[in-house]
mmCIF file of C-alpha atoms in Angstrom:
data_model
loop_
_atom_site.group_PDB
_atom_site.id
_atom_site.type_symbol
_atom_site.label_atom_id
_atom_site.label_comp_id
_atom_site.label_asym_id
_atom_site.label_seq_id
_atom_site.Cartn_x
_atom_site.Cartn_y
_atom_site.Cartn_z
ATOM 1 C CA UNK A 1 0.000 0.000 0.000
ATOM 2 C CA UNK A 2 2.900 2.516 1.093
ATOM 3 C CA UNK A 3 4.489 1.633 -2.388
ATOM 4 C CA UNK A 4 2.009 2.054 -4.640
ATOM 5 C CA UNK A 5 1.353 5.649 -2.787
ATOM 6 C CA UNK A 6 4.930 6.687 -2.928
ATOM 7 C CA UNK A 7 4.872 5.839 -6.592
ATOM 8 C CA UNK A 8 1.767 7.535 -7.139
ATOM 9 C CA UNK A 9 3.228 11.101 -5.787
ATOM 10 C CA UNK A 10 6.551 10.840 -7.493
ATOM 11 C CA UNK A 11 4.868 9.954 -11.107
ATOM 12 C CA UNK A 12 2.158 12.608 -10.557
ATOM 13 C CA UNK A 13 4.628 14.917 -9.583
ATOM 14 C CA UNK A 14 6.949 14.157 -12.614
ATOM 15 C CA UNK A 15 4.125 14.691 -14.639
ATOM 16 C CA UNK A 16 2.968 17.578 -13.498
ATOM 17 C CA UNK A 17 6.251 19.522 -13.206
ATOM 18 C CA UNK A 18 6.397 18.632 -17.050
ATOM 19 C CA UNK A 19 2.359 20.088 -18.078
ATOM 20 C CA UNK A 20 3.784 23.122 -15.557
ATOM 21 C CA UNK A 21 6.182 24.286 -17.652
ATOM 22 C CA UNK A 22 4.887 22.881 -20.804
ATOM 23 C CA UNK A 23 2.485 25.403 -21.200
ATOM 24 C CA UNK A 24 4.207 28.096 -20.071
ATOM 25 C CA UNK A 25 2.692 29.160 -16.758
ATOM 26 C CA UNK A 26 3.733 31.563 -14.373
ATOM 27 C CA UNK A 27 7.235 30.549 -12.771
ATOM 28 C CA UNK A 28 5.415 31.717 -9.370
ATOM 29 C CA UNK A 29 6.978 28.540 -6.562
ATOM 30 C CA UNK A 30 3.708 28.722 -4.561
ATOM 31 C CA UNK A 31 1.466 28.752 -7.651
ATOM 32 C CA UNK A 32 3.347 25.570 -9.330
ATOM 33 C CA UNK A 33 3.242 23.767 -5.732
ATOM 34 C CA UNK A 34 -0.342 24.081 -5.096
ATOM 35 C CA UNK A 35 -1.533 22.814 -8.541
ATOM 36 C CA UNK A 36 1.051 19.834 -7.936
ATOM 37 C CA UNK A 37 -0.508 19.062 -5.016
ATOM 38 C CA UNK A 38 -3.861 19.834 -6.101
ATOM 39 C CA UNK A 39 -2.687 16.674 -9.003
ATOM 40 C CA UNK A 40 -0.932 14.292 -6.398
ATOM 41 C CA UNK A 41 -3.936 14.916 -4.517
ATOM 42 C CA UNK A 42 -6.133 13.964 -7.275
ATOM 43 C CA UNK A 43 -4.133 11.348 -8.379
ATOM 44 C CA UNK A 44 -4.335 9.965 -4.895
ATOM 45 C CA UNK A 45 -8.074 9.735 -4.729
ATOM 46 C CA UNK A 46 -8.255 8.087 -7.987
ATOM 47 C CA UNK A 47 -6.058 5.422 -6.577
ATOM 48 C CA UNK A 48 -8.156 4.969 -3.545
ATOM 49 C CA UNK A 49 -11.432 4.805 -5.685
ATOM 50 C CA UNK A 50 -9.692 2.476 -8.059
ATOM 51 C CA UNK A 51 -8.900 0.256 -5.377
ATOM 52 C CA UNK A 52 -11.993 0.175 -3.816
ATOM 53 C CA UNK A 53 -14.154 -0.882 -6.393
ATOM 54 C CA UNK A 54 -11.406 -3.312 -7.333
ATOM 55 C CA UNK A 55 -11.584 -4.714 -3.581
ATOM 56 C CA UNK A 56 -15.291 -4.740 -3.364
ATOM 57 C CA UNK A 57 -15.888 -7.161 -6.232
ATOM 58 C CA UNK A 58 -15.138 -9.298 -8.768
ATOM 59 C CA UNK A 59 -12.747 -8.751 -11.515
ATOM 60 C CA UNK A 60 -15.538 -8.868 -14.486
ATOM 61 C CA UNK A 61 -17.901 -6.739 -11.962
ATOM 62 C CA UNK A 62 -15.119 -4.277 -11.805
ATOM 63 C CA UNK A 63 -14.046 -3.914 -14.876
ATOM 64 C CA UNK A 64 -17.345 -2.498 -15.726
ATOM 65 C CA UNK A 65 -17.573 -0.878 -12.755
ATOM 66 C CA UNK A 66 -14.940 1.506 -12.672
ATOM 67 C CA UNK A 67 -15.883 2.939 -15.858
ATOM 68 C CA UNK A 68 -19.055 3.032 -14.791
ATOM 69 C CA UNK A 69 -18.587 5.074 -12.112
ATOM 70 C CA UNK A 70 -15.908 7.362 -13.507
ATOM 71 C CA UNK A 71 -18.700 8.703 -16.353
ATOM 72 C CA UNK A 72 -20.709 10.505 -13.550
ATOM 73 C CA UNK A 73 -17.569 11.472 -11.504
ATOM 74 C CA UNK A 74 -16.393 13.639 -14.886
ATOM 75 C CA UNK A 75 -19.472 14.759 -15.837
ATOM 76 C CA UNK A 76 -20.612 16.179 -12.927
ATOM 77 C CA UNK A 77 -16.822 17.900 -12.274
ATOM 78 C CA UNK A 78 -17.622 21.266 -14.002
ATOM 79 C CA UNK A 79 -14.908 20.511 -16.887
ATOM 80 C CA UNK A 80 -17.278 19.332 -19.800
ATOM 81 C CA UNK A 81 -20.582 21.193 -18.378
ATOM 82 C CA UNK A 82 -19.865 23.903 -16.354
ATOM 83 C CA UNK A 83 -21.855 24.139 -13.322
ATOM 84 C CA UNK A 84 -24.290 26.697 -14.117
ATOM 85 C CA UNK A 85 -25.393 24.784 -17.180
ATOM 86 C CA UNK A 86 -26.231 20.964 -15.293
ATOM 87 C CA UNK A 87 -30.082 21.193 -14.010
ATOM 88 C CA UNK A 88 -30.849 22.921 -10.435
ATOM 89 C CA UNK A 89 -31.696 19.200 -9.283
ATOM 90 C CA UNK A 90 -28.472 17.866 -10.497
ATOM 91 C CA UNK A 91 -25.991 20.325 -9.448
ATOM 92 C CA UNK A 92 -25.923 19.238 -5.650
ATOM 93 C CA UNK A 93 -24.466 15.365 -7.515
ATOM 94 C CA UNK A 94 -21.242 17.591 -8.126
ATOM 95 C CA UNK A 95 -20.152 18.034 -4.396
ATOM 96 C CA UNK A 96 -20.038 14.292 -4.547
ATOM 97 C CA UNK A 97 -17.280 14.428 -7.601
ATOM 98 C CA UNK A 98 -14.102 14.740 -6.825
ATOM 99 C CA UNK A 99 -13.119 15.576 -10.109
ATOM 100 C CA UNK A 100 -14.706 18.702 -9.552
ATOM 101 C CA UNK A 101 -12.439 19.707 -6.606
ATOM 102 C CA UNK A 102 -9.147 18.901 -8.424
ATOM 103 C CA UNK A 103 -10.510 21.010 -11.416
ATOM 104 C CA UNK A 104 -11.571 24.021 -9.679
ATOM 105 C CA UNK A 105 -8.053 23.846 -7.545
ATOM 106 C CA UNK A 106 -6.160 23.182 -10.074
ATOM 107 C CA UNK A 107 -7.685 26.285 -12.857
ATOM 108 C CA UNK A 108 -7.440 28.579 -9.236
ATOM 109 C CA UNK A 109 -3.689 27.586 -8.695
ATOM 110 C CA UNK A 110 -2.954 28.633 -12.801
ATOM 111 C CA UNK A 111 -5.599 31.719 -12.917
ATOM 112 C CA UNK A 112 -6.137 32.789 -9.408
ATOM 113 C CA UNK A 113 -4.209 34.483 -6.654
ATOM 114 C CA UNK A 114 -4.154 37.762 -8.636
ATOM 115 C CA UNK A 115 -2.404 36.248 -11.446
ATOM 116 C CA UNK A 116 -1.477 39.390 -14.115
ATOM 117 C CA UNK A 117 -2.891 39.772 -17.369
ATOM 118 C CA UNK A 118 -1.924 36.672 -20.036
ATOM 119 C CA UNK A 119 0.162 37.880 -23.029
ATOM 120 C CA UNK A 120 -1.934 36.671 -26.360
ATOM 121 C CA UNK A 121 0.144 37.842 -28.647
ATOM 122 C CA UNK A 122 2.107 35.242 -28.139
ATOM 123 C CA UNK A 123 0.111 32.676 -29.026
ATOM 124 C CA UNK A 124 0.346 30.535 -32.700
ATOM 125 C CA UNK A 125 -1.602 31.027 -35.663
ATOM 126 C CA UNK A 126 -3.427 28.446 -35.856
ATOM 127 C CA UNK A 127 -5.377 29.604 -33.051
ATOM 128 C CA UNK A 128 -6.214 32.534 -34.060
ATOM 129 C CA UNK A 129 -9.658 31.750 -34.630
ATOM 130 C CA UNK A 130 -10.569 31.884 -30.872
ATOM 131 C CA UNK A 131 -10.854 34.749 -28.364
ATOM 132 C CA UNK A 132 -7.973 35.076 -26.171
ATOM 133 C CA UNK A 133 -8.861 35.617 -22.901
ATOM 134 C CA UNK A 134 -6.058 37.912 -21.439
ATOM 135 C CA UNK A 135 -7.479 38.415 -18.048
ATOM 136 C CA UNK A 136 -7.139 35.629 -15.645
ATOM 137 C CA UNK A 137 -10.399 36.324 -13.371
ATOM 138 C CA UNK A 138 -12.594 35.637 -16.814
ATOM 139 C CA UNK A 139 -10.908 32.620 -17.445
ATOM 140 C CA UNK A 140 -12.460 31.996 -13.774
ATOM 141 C CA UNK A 141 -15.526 33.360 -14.713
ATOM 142 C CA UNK A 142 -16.259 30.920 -17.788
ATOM 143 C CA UNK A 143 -15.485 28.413 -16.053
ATOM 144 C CA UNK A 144 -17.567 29.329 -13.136
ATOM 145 C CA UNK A 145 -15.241 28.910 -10.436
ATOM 146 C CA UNK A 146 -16.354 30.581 -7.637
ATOM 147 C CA UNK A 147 -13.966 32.603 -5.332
ATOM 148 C CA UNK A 148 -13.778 30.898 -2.203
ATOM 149 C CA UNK A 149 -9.784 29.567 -1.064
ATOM 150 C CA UNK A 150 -8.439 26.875 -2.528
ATOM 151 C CA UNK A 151 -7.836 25.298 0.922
ATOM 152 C CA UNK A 152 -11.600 24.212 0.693
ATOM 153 C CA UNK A 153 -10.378 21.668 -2.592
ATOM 154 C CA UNK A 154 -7.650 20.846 -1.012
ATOM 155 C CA UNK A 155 -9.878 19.508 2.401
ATOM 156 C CA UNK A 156 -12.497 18.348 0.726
ATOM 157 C CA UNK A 157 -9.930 16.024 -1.524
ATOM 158 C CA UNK A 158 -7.796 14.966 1.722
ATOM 159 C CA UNK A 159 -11.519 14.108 3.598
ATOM 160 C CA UNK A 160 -12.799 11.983 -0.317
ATOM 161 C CA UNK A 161 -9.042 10.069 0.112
ATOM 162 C CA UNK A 162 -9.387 9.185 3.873
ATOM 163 C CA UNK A 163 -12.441 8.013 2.846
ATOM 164 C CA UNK A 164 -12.153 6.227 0.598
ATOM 165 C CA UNK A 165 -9.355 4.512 1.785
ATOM 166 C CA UNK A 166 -11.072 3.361 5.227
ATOM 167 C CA UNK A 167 -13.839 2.220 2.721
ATOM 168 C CA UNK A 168 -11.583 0.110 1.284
ATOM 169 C CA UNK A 169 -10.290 -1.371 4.272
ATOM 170 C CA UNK A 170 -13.830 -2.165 5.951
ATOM 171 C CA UNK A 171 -14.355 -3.723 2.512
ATOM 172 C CA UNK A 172 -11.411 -6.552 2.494
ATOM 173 C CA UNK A 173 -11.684 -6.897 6.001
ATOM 174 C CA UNK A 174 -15.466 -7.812 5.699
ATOM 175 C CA UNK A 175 -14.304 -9.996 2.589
ATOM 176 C CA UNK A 176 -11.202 -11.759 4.150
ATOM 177 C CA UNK A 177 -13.562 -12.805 7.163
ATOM 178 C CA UNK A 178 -16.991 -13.809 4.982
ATOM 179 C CA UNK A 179 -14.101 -16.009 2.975
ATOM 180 C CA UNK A 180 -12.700 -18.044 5.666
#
């Protein structure tokens, strides 16, 4: 279990230290750490929910399962749909996606925290076609992400993990003895 998270946070971190400065965001130290741990985070509650459904039953029940579940998860996160857009008596199903906290930490790490104006002159032809959005707090805007503190994502992902990892265990536990 410690393994797999160790390797979890070093890969996530890898890869996010490489999207960082891929696309050219601020070289701000504070900025770049809290969207890497808003990703470790989220890479770590993936893990957990991964496992759990994996622990909770069988491997053709599973493999239909996690997809399964993952659908709503994304759906619900405020990346495809924003949050305005999904039904009055849908939108309380996204508190219950954690997608939808690593999104909205992870666009508030890159475009919040009184980020300065984005230079779009610098951007390539070929998409010229669309709007540049030089202000950061519109980027926010579209996206509806609301104002609050990050801190709240970051919680609120720390509480799903816990979770879901003491799901898992009650789950094998409750197997392992119903098996012997």
């Amino acid at each position: 279990m410690k393994g797999r998270i160790v390797a979890t946070v070093v890969f996530s971190a890898i890869y996010g230290m490489i999207v960082y400065f891929m696309t050219d965001q601020p070289s701000d130290f504070s900025r770049f750490m809290i969207f890497l741990t808003m990703l470790v985070l989220t890479a770590l509650v993936a893990q957990a929910q991964g496992l759990l459904i994996g622990a909770s039953t069988d491997l053709e029940v599973s493999v239909f399962l996690g997809p399964a579940t993952g659908i709503p998860i994304l759906l619900f996160s405020g990346f495809f749909i924003t949050l305005d857009t999904i039904p009055k008596y849908l939108q309380w199903l996204s508190y219950s996606s954690f997608t939808r906290y690593a999104f909205e930490g992870s666009m508030k790490a890159i475009y919040g925290s009184n980020r300065t104006a984005m230079n779009c002159s610098k951007r390539p032809s070929a998409s010229a076609s669309m709007p540049c959005l030089g202000d950061p707090q519109s980027v926010l805007n579209l996206l509806s992400i609301s104002q609050y503190h990050f801190g709240i994502d970051f919680i609120v992902l720390i509480l799903f993990f816990f979770v879901l990892r003491l799901l898992c265990f009650i789950v094998l536990r409750w197997r392992v003895r119903n098996s012997t």
